[in-house]
PDB file of C-alpha atoms in Angstrom:
ATOM      1  CA  MET A 756     -48.867  -1.169 -24.349  1.00 88.00           C
ATOM      2  CA  THR A 757     -49.485  -4.538 -22.721  1.00 94.00           C
ATOM      3  CA  VAL A 758     -52.777  -5.815 -21.316  1.00 97.00           C
ATOM      4  CA  ALA A 759     -52.815  -9.006 -19.236  1.00 97.00           C
ATOM      5  CA  LEU A 760     -55.804 -11.358 -19.149  1.00 97.00           C
ATOM      6  CA  ILE A 761     -56.021 -13.911 -16.331  1.00 96.00           C
ATOM      7  CA  ASP A 762     -58.256 -16.978 -16.187  1.00 94.00           C
ATOM      8  CA  SER A 763     -57.956 -20.575 -15.106  1.00 90.00           C
ATOM      9  CA  GLY A 764     -58.372 -21.758 -18.686  1.00 89.00           C
ATOM     10  CA  LEU A 765     -59.783 -20.957 -22.114  1.00 92.00           C
ATOM     11  CA  GLY A 766     -62.488 -18.577 -20.923  1.00 90.00           C
ATOM     12  CA  LEU A 767     -60.265 -15.581 -21.600  1.00 93.00           C
ATOM     13  CA  LEU A 768     -60.215 -16.179 -25.366  1.00 94.00           C
ATOM     14  CA  SER A 769     -63.465 -14.344 -26.173  1.00 91.00           C
ATOM     15  CA  THR A 770     -62.359 -11.153 -24.434  1.00 95.00           C
ATOM     16  CA  ALA A 771     -58.847 -11.469 -25.881  1.00 95.00           C
ATOM     17  CA  GLY A 772     -60.345 -11.735 -29.358  1.00 93.00           C
ATOM     18  CA  TRP A 773     -62.390  -8.574 -28.875  1.00 94.00           C
ATOM     19  CA  LEU A 774     -59.390  -6.655 -27.523  1.00 96.00           C
ATOM     20  CA  ARG A 775     -57.299  -7.682 -30.501  1.00 94.00           C
ATOM     21  CA  HIS A 776     -60.114  -6.773 -32.855  1.00 94.00           C
ATOM     22  CA  LEU A 777     -60.729  -3.342 -31.299  1.00 94.00           C
ATOM     23  CA  ALA A 778     -57.092  -2.412 -30.610  1.00 94.00           C
ATOM     24  CA  PRO A 779     -54.725  -4.581 -32.669  1.00 94.00           C
ATOM     25  CA  GLU A 780     -51.763  -2.469 -31.598  1.00 93.00           C
ATOM     26  CA  VAL A 781     -52.132  -3.560 -27.951  1.00 94.00           C
ATOM     27  CA  ASP A 782     -49.930  -6.454 -26.845  1.00 95.00           C
ATOM     28  CA  LEU A 783     -51.896  -9.169 -25.054  1.00 97.00           C
ATOM     29  CA  LEU A 784     -50.438 -11.350 -22.330  1.00 96.00           C
ATOM     30  CA  LEU A 785     -52.621 -14.370 -21.529  1.00 96.00           C
ATOM     31  CA  LEU A 786     -52.176 -16.178 -18.223  1.00 95.00           C
ATOM     32  CA  LEU A 787     -53.790 -19.587 -17.846  1.00 92.00           C
ATOM     33  CA  ASP A 788     -53.600 -21.717 -14.725  1.00 90.00           C
ATOM     34  CA  SER A 789     -53.440 -25.164 -16.282  1.00 82.00           C
ATOM     35  CA  GLU A 790     -52.223 -26.731 -13.041  1.00 85.00           C
ATOM     36  CA  GLY A 791     -54.930 -25.173 -10.851  1.00 82.00           C
ATOM     37  CA  ALA A 792     -57.884 -25.246 -13.239  1.00 78.00           C
ATOM     38  CA  PRO A 793     -60.782 -25.222 -12.913  1.00 80.00           C
ATOM     39  CA  TRP A 794     -61.311 -22.461 -10.365  1.00 84.00           C
ATOM     40  CA  GLY A 795     -65.092 -22.902 -10.098  1.00 77.00           C
ATOM     41  CA  PRO A 796     -65.086 -25.551  -7.336  1.00 78.00           C
ATOM     42  CA  LYS A 797     -61.949 -24.274  -5.585  1.00 83.00           C
ATOM     43  CA  SER A 798     -61.821 -22.444  -2.252  1.00 87.00           C
ATOM     44  CA  THR A 799     -61.733 -18.668  -1.954  1.00 89.00           C
ATOM     45  CA  SER A 800     -58.163 -18.745  -0.675  1.00 93.00           C
ATOM     46  CA  PHE A 801     -57.030 -20.946  -3.582  1.00 93.00           C
ATOM     47  CA  VAL A 802     -58.575 -18.730  -6.266  1.00 92.00           C
ATOM     48  CA  THR A 803     -57.278 -15.566  -4.620  1.00 94.00           C
ATOM     49  CA  ASP A 804     -53.748 -16.934  -4.326  1.00 94.00           C
ATOM     50  CA  ARG A 805     -53.622 -18.076  -7.963  1.00 94.00           C
ATOM     51  CA  LEU A 806     -55.071 -14.794  -9.184  1.00 95.00           C
ATOM     52  CA  PHE A 807     -52.587 -12.707  -7.219  1.00 96.00           C
ATOM     53  CA  THR A 808     -49.646 -14.856  -8.339  1.00 95.00           C
ATOM     54  CA  ALA A 809     -50.624 -14.431 -11.977  1.00 96.00           C
ATOM     55  CA  ALA A 810     -51.282 -10.702 -11.585  1.00 96.00           C
ATOM     56  CA  HIS A 811     -47.858 -10.051 -10.042  1.00 96.00           C
ATOM     57  CA  ALA A 812     -46.223 -12.071 -12.838  1.00 96.00           C
ATOM     58  CA  ALA A 813     -48.094  -9.979 -15.402  1.00 96.00           C
ATOM     59  CA  VAL A 814     -47.045  -6.660 -13.872  1.00 96.00           C
ATOM     60  CA  GLU A 815     -43.438  -7.864 -13.717  1.00 95.00           C
ATOM     61  CA  ARG A 816     -43.685  -8.457 -17.475  1.00 94.00           C
ATOM     62  CA  GLY A 817     -44.899  -4.938 -18.099  1.00 95.00           C
ATOM     63  CA  ALA A 818     -48.693  -5.242 -18.011  1.00 96.00           C
ATOM     64  CA  GLU A 819     -50.348  -1.816 -17.824  1.00 95.00           C
ATOM     65  CA  ALA A 820     -53.824  -3.218 -17.176  1.00 96.00           C
ATOM     66  CA  ILE A 821     -55.141  -6.462 -15.712  1.00 97.00           C
ATOM     67  CA  VAL A 822     -58.327  -8.007 -17.074  1.00 97.00           C
ATOM     68  CA  VAL A 823     -60.014 -10.846 -15.218  1.00 97.00           C
ATOM     69  CA  PRO A 824     -62.263 -12.466 -17.865  1.00 94.00           C
ATOM     70  CA  CYS A 825     -63.494 -14.981 -15.326  1.00 92.00           C
ATOM     71  CA  ASN A 826     -66.745 -14.595 -13.425  1.00 88.00           C
ATOM     72  CA  THR A 827     -65.636 -16.896 -10.614  1.00 87.00           C
ATOM     73  CA  ALA A 828     -62.434 -14.962  -9.991  1.00 92.00           C
ATOM     74  CA  THR A 829     -64.288 -11.653 -10.231  1.00 92.00           C
ATOM     75  CA  VAL A 830     -66.876 -12.552  -7.610  1.00 87.00           C
ATOM     76  CA  THR A 831     -64.184 -14.092  -5.413  1.00 89.00           C
ATOM     77  CA  ALA A 832     -61.303 -11.618  -5.368  1.00 93.00           C
ATOM     78  CA  ILE A 833     -61.706  -8.602  -7.654  1.00 93.00           C
ATOM     79  CA  ASP A 834     -61.934  -6.117  -4.765  1.00 94.00           C
ATOM     80  CA  ALA A 835     -58.761  -7.468  -3.173  1.00 95.00           C
ATOM     81  CA  LEU A 836     -56.964  -7.383  -6.529  1.00 96.00           C
ATOM     82  CA  ARG A 837     -57.938  -3.762  -7.051  1.00 96.00           C
ATOM     83  CA  GLY A 838     -56.741  -2.918  -3.595  1.00 96.00           C
ATOM     84  CA  GLU A 839     -53.363  -4.399  -4.480  1.00 95.00           C
ATOM     85  CA  PHE A 840     -52.789  -2.786  -7.901  1.00 95.00           C
ATOM     86  CA  GLU A 841     -54.986   0.253  -8.415  1.00 92.00           C
ATOM     87  CA  PRO A 842     -54.744   3.123  -9.148  1.00 90.00           C
ATOM     88  CA  HIS A 843     -51.407   2.478 -10.888  1.00 92.00           C
ATOM     89  CA  VAL A 844     -52.637  -0.576 -12.816  1.00 95.00           C
ATOM     90  CA  PRO A 845     -56.348  -0.676 -13.757  1.00 95.00           C
ATOM     91  CA  VAL A 846     -58.113  -3.934 -12.891  1.00 97.00           C
ATOM     92  CA  ILE A 847     -61.191  -4.872 -14.946  1.00 97.00           C
ATOM     93  CA  GLY A 848     -63.490  -7.672 -13.853  1.00 95.00           C
ATOM     94  CA  THR A 849     -66.293  -9.555 -15.586  1.00 92.00           C
ATOM     95  CA  VAL A 850     -69.917  -9.784 -14.540  1.00 85.00           C
ATOM     96  CA  PRO A 851     -72.861 -11.495 -16.273  1.00 87.00           C
ATOM     97  CA  ALA A 852     -74.790  -9.412 -18.814  1.00 90.00           C
ATOM     98  CA  VAL A 853     -77.981  -9.243 -16.752  1.00 91.00           C
ATOM     99  CA  LYS A 854     -78.743  -5.575 -17.462  1.00 88.00           C
ATOM    100  CA  PRO A 855     -79.081  -5.745 -21.283  1.00 89.00           C
ATOM    101  CA  ALA A 856     -81.120  -8.924 -21.027  1.00 91.00           C
ATOM    102  CA  ALA A 857     -83.475  -7.277 -18.548  1.00 91.00           C
ATOM    103  CA  VAL A 858     -83.898  -4.176 -20.725  1.00 90.00           C
ATOM    104  CA  THR A 859     -85.371  -6.308 -23.524  1.00 90.00           C
ATOM    105  CA  GLY A 860     -88.178  -7.519 -21.263  1.00 90.00           C
ATOM    106  CA  GLN A 861     -87.244 -11.131 -21.879  1.00 92.00           C
ATOM    107  CA  ASN A 862     -87.491 -13.837 -19.235  1.00 94.00           C
ATOM    108  CA  ILE A 863     -83.978 -14.429 -17.973  1.00 96.00           C
ATOM    109  CA  ALA A 864     -81.929 -17.396 -16.826  1.00 97.00           C
ATOM    110  CA  VAL A 865     -78.291 -16.973 -15.804  1.00 97.00           C
ATOM    111  CA  TRP A 866     -75.971 -19.914 -16.404  1.00 97.00           C
ATOM    112  CA  ALA A 867     -72.797 -19.907 -14.325  1.00 94.00           C
ATOM    113  CA  THR A 868     -70.421 -22.050 -12.316  1.00 90.00           C
ATOM    114  CA  VAL A 869     -71.570 -23.413  -8.979  1.00 89.00           C
ATOM    115  CA  ARG A 870     -69.498 -20.813  -7.081  1.00 84.00           C
ATOM    116  CA  THR A 871     -70.735 -17.844  -9.104  1.00 87.00           C
ATOM    117  CA  THR A 872     -74.354 -19.011  -8.937  1.00 92.00           C
ATOM    118  CA  ALA A 873     -74.202 -19.207  -5.141  1.00 89.00           C
ATOM    119  CA  SER A 874     -72.338 -15.901  -4.711  1.00 87.00           C
ATOM    120  CA  ASP A 875     -73.705 -12.794  -3.031  1.00 89.00           C
ATOM    121  CA  TYR A 876     -72.023 -10.842  -5.834  1.00 85.00           C
ATOM    122  CA  GLN A 877     -74.318 -12.347  -8.464  1.00 89.00           C
ATOM    123  CA  ALA A 878     -77.342 -11.900  -6.209  1.00 92.00           C
ATOM    124  CA  ARG A 879     -76.527  -8.187  -5.824  1.00 91.00           C
ATOM    125  CA  LEU A 880     -75.995  -7.836  -9.571  1.00 89.00           C
ATOM    126  CA  ILE A 881     -79.398  -9.340 -10.297  1.00 93.00           C
ATOM    127  CA  ALA A 882     -81.072  -7.175  -7.657  1.00 93.00           C
ATOM    128  CA  GLU A 883     -79.491  -4.046  -9.121  1.00 91.00           C
ATOM    129  CA  PHE A 884     -79.879  -4.632 -12.848  1.00 90.00           C
ATOM    130  CA  ALA A 885     -82.825  -6.997 -13.402  1.00 92.00           C
ATOM    131  CA  ASN A 886     -85.409  -4.202 -13.004  1.00 86.00           C
ATOM    132  CA  GLY A 887     -87.394  -6.291 -10.575  1.00 87.00           C
ATOM    133  CA  LYS A 888     -87.828  -9.150 -13.031  1.00 87.00           C
ATOM    134  CA  PRO A 889     -87.415 -12.662 -11.670  1.00 91.00           C
ATOM    135  CA  VAL A 890     -84.161 -14.274 -12.752  1.00 95.00           C
ATOM    136  CA  VAL A 891     -83.550 -18.014 -12.679  1.00 97.00           C
ATOM    137  CA  ARG A 892     -80.036 -18.908 -11.516  1.00 97.00           C
ATOM    138  CA  VAL A 893     -78.773 -22.129 -13.119  1.00 98.00           C
ATOM    139  CA  ALA A 894     -75.524 -23.733 -11.972  1.00 96.00           C
ATOM    140  CA  CYS A 895     -73.697 -25.654 -14.711  1.00 96.00           C
ATOM    141  CA  PRO A 896     -71.398 -28.146 -12.966  1.00 94.00           C
ATOM    142  CA  GLY A 897     -68.702 -29.586 -15.198  1.00 94.00           C
ATOM    143  CA  LEU A 898     -69.303 -27.390 -18.242  1.00 95.00           C
ATOM    144  CA  ALA A 899     -66.265 -25.114 -17.906  1.00 92.00           C
ATOM    145  CA  GLU A 900     -64.067 -28.128 -17.144  1.00 91.00           C
ATOM    146  CA  ALA A 901     -65.310 -29.979 -20.229  1.00 94.00           C
ATOM    147  CA  ILE A 902     -64.574 -26.948 -22.406  1.00 93.00           C
ATOM    148  CA  ASP A 903     -61.036 -26.649 -21.045  1.00 90.00           C
ATOM    149  CA  HIS A 904     -60.420 -30.342 -21.695  1.00 90.00           C
ATOM    150  CA  GLY A 905     -61.935 -30.263 -25.172  1.00 93.00           C
ATOM    151  CA  ASP A 906     -64.353 -32.996 -24.105  1.00 96.00           C
ATOM    152  CA  VAL A 907     -67.231 -32.503 -26.532  1.00 95.00           C
ATOM    153  CA  ALA A 908     -69.354 -35.306 -25.094  1.00 96.00           C
ATOM    154  CA  ALA A 909     -69.008 -34.059 -21.513  1.00 97.00           C
ATOM    155  CA  ALA A 910     -69.778 -30.499 -22.579  1.00 97.00           C
ATOM    156  CA  SER A 911     -72.897 -31.627 -24.417  1.00 97.00           C
ATOM    157  CA  LYS A 912     -74.023 -33.575 -21.357  1.00 98.00           C
ATOM    158  CA  ALA A 913     -73.438 -30.593 -19.051  1.00 98.00           C
ATOM    159  CA  ILE A 914     -75.360 -28.323 -21.416  1.00 98.00           C
ATOM    160  CA  ALA A 915     -78.249 -30.784 -21.535  1.00 98.00           C
ATOM    161  CA  TYR A 916     -78.353 -30.857 -17.734  1.00 98.00           C
ATOM    162  CA  ALA A 917     -78.496 -27.044 -17.623  1.00 98.00           C
ATOM    163  CA  VAL A 918     -81.220 -26.956 -20.271  1.00 98.00           C
ATOM    164  CA  GLU A 919     -83.304 -29.394 -18.213  1.00 97.00           C
ATOM    165  CA  ARG A 920     -83.206 -26.975 -15.272  1.00 97.00           C
ATOM    166  CA  THR A 921     -83.881 -23.860 -17.342  1.00 98.00           C
ATOM    167  CA  PRO A 922     -87.628 -23.091 -17.412  1.00 96.00           C
ATOM    168  CA  VAL A 923     -89.082 -23.202 -20.907  1.00 94.00           C
ATOM    169  CA  HIS A 924     -90.454 -19.669 -20.553  1.00 94.00           C
ATOM    170  CA  CYS A 925     -86.918 -18.255 -20.268  1.00 95.00           C
ATOM    171  CA  ASP A 926     -86.145 -16.848 -23.701  1.00 94.00           C
ATOM    172  CA  ALA A 927     -82.897 -15.144 -22.656  1.00 95.00           C
ATOM    173  CA  VAL A 928     -79.892 -16.987 -21.252  1.00 96.00           C
ATOM    174  CA  VAL A 929     -77.089 -14.913 -19.799  1.00 96.00           C
ATOM    175  CA  LEU A 930     -73.781 -16.758 -20.034  1.00 95.00           C
ATOM    176  CA  GLY A 931     -72.276 -16.084 -16.610  1.00 93.00           C
ATOM    177  CA  CYS A 932     -69.030 -17.924 -17.254  1.00 92.00           C
ATOM    178  CA  THR A 933     -66.561 -16.767 -19.882  1.00 91.00           C
ATOM    179  CA  HIS A 934     -65.975 -20.341 -21.020  1.00 92.00           C
ATOM    180  CA  TYR A 935     -69.553 -20.799 -22.177  1.00 94.00           C
ATOM    181  CA  PRO A 936     -69.484 -18.561 -25.306  1.00 93.00           C
ATOM    182  CA  LEU A 937     -66.923 -20.987 -26.743  1.00 93.00           C
ATOM    183  CA  VAL A 938     -69.702 -23.585 -27.071  1.00 95.00           C
ATOM    184  CA  ALA A 939     -72.500 -21.146 -27.923  1.00 94.00           C
ATOM    185  CA  PRO A 940     -73.654 -23.061 -31.044  1.00 94.00           C
ATOM    186  CA  GLU A 941     -74.176 -26.235 -28.991  1.00 95.00           C
ATOM    187  CA  ILE A 942     -76.018 -24.275 -26.288  1.00 96.00           C
ATOM    188  CA  LEU A 943     -78.313 -22.650 -28.856  1.00 95.00           C
ATOM    189  CA  GLN A 944     -78.939 -26.003 -30.490  1.00 95.00           C
ATOM    190  CA  GLN A 945     -80.179 -27.511 -27.230  1.00 96.00           C
ATOM    191  CA  LEU A 946     -82.213 -24.521 -26.056  1.00 96.00           C
ATOM    192  CA  PRO A 947     -85.672 -23.759 -27.482  1.00 94.00           C
ATOM    193  CA  THR A 948     -85.731 -21.961 -30.823  1.00 93.00           C
ATOM    194  CA  GLY A 949     -85.694 -18.198 -30.413  1.00 92.00           C
ATOM    195  CA  THR A 950     -83.612 -18.128 -27.254  1.00 94.00           C
ATOM    196  CA  THR A 951     -81.120 -15.250 -27.105  1.00 94.00           C
ATOM    197  CA  LEU A 952     -77.685 -15.603 -25.522  1.00 95.00           C
ATOM    198  CA  TYR A 953     -75.924 -12.713 -23.785  1.00 94.00           C
ATOM    199  CA  ASP A 954     -72.264 -12.556 -22.830  1.00 92.00           C
ATOM    200  CA  SER A 955     -69.934  -9.785 -21.661  1.00 91.00           C
ATOM    201  CA  ALA A 956     -66.778 -10.274 -23.745  1.00 93.00           C
ATOM    202  CA  GLU A 957     -67.135  -7.253 -26.013  1.00 92.00           C
ATOM    203  CA  VAL A 958     -68.148  -4.821 -23.282  1.00 90.00           C
ATOM    204  CA  VAL A 959     -65.298  -5.960 -21.023  1.00 94.00           C
ATOM    205  CA  ALA A 960     -62.872  -5.311 -23.875  1.00 95.00           C
ATOM    206  CA  ARG A 961     -64.326  -1.851 -24.439  1.00 94.00           C
ATOM    207  CA  GLN A 962     -64.239  -1.055 -20.727  1.00 94.00           C
ATOM    208  CA  THR A 963     -60.567  -2.064 -20.660  1.00 96.00           C
ATOM    209  CA  LEU A 964     -59.773   0.344 -23.483  1.00 95.00           C
ATOM    210  CA  ARG A 965     -61.738   3.122 -21.782  1.00 94.00           C
ATOM    211  CA  ARG A 966     -59.705   2.609 -18.626  1.00 93.00           C
ATOM    212  CA  LEU A 967     -56.605   2.965 -20.790  1.00 91.00           C
ATOM    213  CA  ASP A 968     -58.014   6.054 -22.542  1.00 83.00           C
ATOM    214  CA  ARG A 969     -58.362   4.138 -25.799  1.00 60.00           C
ATOM    215  CA  ALA A 970     -62.103   4.426 -26.111  1.00 46.00           C
ATOM    216  CA  THR A 971     -63.896   2.921 -29.097  1.00 46.00           C
ATOM    217  CA  LYS A 972     -67.482   3.326 -30.237  1.00 44.00           C
ATOM    218  CA  SER A 973     -70.028   0.575 -30.700  1.00 41.00           C
ATOM    219  CA  ASP A 974     -72.843   0.744 -33.222  1.00 35.00           C
ATOM    220  CA  GLY A 975     -74.683  -2.024 -31.420  1.00 33.00           C
ATOM    221  CA  ALA A 976     -74.033  -4.578 -34.135  1.00 31.00           C
ATOM    222  CA  ILE A 977     -73.313  -8.179 -33.252  1.00 31.00           C
ATOM    223  CA  ARG A 978     -69.886  -9.057 -34.555  1.00 38.00           C
ATOM    224  CA  LYS A 979     -67.411 -11.882 -34.372  1.00 41.00           C
ATOM    225  CA  PRO A 980     -63.797 -10.698 -34.011  1.00 44.00           C
ATOM    226  CA  PRO A 981     -61.122 -12.500 -36.025  1.00 43.00           C
ATOM    227  CA  GLY A 982     -58.633 -14.765 -34.282  1.00 45.00           C
ATOM    228  CA  LYS A 983     -55.145 -13.422 -33.557  1.00 41.00           C
ATOM    229  CA  ARG A 984     -51.880 -14.579 -32.028  1.00 40.00           C
ATOM    230  CA  PRO A 985     -51.367 -13.096 -28.542  1.00 39.00           C
ATOM    231  CA  ARG A 986     -48.652 -14.080 -26.127  1.00 39.00           C
ATOM    232  CA  LEU A 987     -49.643 -16.939 -23.885  1.00 37.00           C
ATOM    233  CA  LEU A 988     -48.543 -17.718 -20.347  1.00 38.00           C
ATOM    234  CA  ARG A 989     -49.644 -21.197 -19.369  1.00 32.00           C
ATOM    235  CA  ARG A 990     -48.637 -20.492 -15.797  1.00 31.00           C
ATOM    236  CA  PRO A 991     -46.750 -17.715 -14.041  1.00 29.00           C
ATOM    237  CA  GLY A 992     -43.069 -18.036 -14.844  1.00 26.00           C
ATOM    238  CA  SER A 993     -43.289 -19.735 -18.224  1.00 24.00           C
ATOM    239  CA  CYS A 994     -43.757 -17.387 -21.153  1.00 25.00           C
ATOM    240  CA  HIS A 995     -44.526 -18.726 -24.639  1.00 24.00           C
ATOM    241  CA  ARG A 996     -44.323 -15.838 -27.071  1.00 25.00           C
ATOM    242  CA  ASN A 997     -46.344 -15.753 -30.278  1.00 25.00           C
ATOM    243  CA  ALA A 998     -48.129 -18.965 -29.324  1.00 27.00           C
ATOM    244  CA  SER A 999     -50.957 -19.807 -31.689  1.00 26.00           C
ATOM    245  CA  VAL A1000     -54.356 -19.714 -30.012  1.00 28.00           C
ATOM    246  CA  THR A1001     -57.380 -21.061 -31.862  1.00 27.00           C
ATOM    247  CA  ARG A1002     -60.576 -19.233 -30.981  1.00 29.00           C
ATOM    248  CA  GLY A1003     -63.727 -21.210 -30.573  1.00 29.00           C
ATOM    249  CA  PRO A1004     -67.170 -20.105 -31.802  1.00 29.00           C
ATOM    250  CA  HIS A1005     -68.383 -16.866 -30.301  1.00 32.00           C
ATOM    251  CA  ALA A1006     -71.819 -16.447 -28.741  1.00 32.00           C
ATOM    252  CA  ARG A1007     -74.138 -13.688 -29.748  1.00 36.00           C
ATOM    253  CA  SER A1008     -73.190 -10.736 -27.585  1.00 35.00           C
ATOM    254  CA  ASN A1009     -74.809  -7.507 -26.498  1.00 36.00           C
ATOM    255  CA  PRO A1010     -72.518  -4.482 -26.251  1.00 33.00           C
ATOM    256  CA  ALA A1011     -74.634  -2.900 -23.526  1.00 36.00           C
ATOM    257  CA  ALA A1012     -73.713  -5.510 -20.917  1.00 40.00           C
ATOM    258  CA  PRO A1013     -72.254  -4.221 -17.654  1.00 45.00           C
ATOM    259  CA  ALA A1014     -68.537  -4.524 -17.017  1.00 55.00           C
ATOM    260  CA  ASP A1015     -66.952  -4.168 -13.629  1.00 57.00           C
TER     261      ASP A1015
END
């Protein structure tokens, strides 16, 4: 069985790691858009076109499910992608883990790309799952790009800028971009002591397996999956099999986060 994961860059690694950890027998096909990245500041038509191109390439290579571990792509084109491929090929999107953060009663800030922060999709998610609690929406310009480029200094600067605009009373930060868990230690270092990070990687992986009738159980523990060696597509049309992918640090996650 083959599961395809599509993102503009390295944001798909956290979800890929959880899928490999939970179902090591599943073949993973990773599609990265190195030529079109980052998707955050791009137009709706651009993101939709790149997502559809990658999805068709994945299905041609035998993908039996499509995972979009990218918040920007999910808020931009997940409905259109489902209309194209479902019900024959399940399509699983990614949404910020607002619900589990709200359940704890903590004061919440959501960090995301500029596009996701401004989206109606995120506004509806907050309205539905925040239990009436106020949620601060913090755009993080440049952070995903810095992570993709391995620019530690730029990432640190982008994190500092986000921290400056995150109210000090917010003791829960929802990572609304799948790139951000890869620099979770730096984020935690700059945020006030005691801040909790939430991301959706584990729950998206579990939702994918449920859609494929390969359900797994969670005991609620916070775990870090080991790195593996999935197949990697840098762009549609060029397949690098058994490419080594180094996973970055993984943020603390909450398995009760919503997946779309």
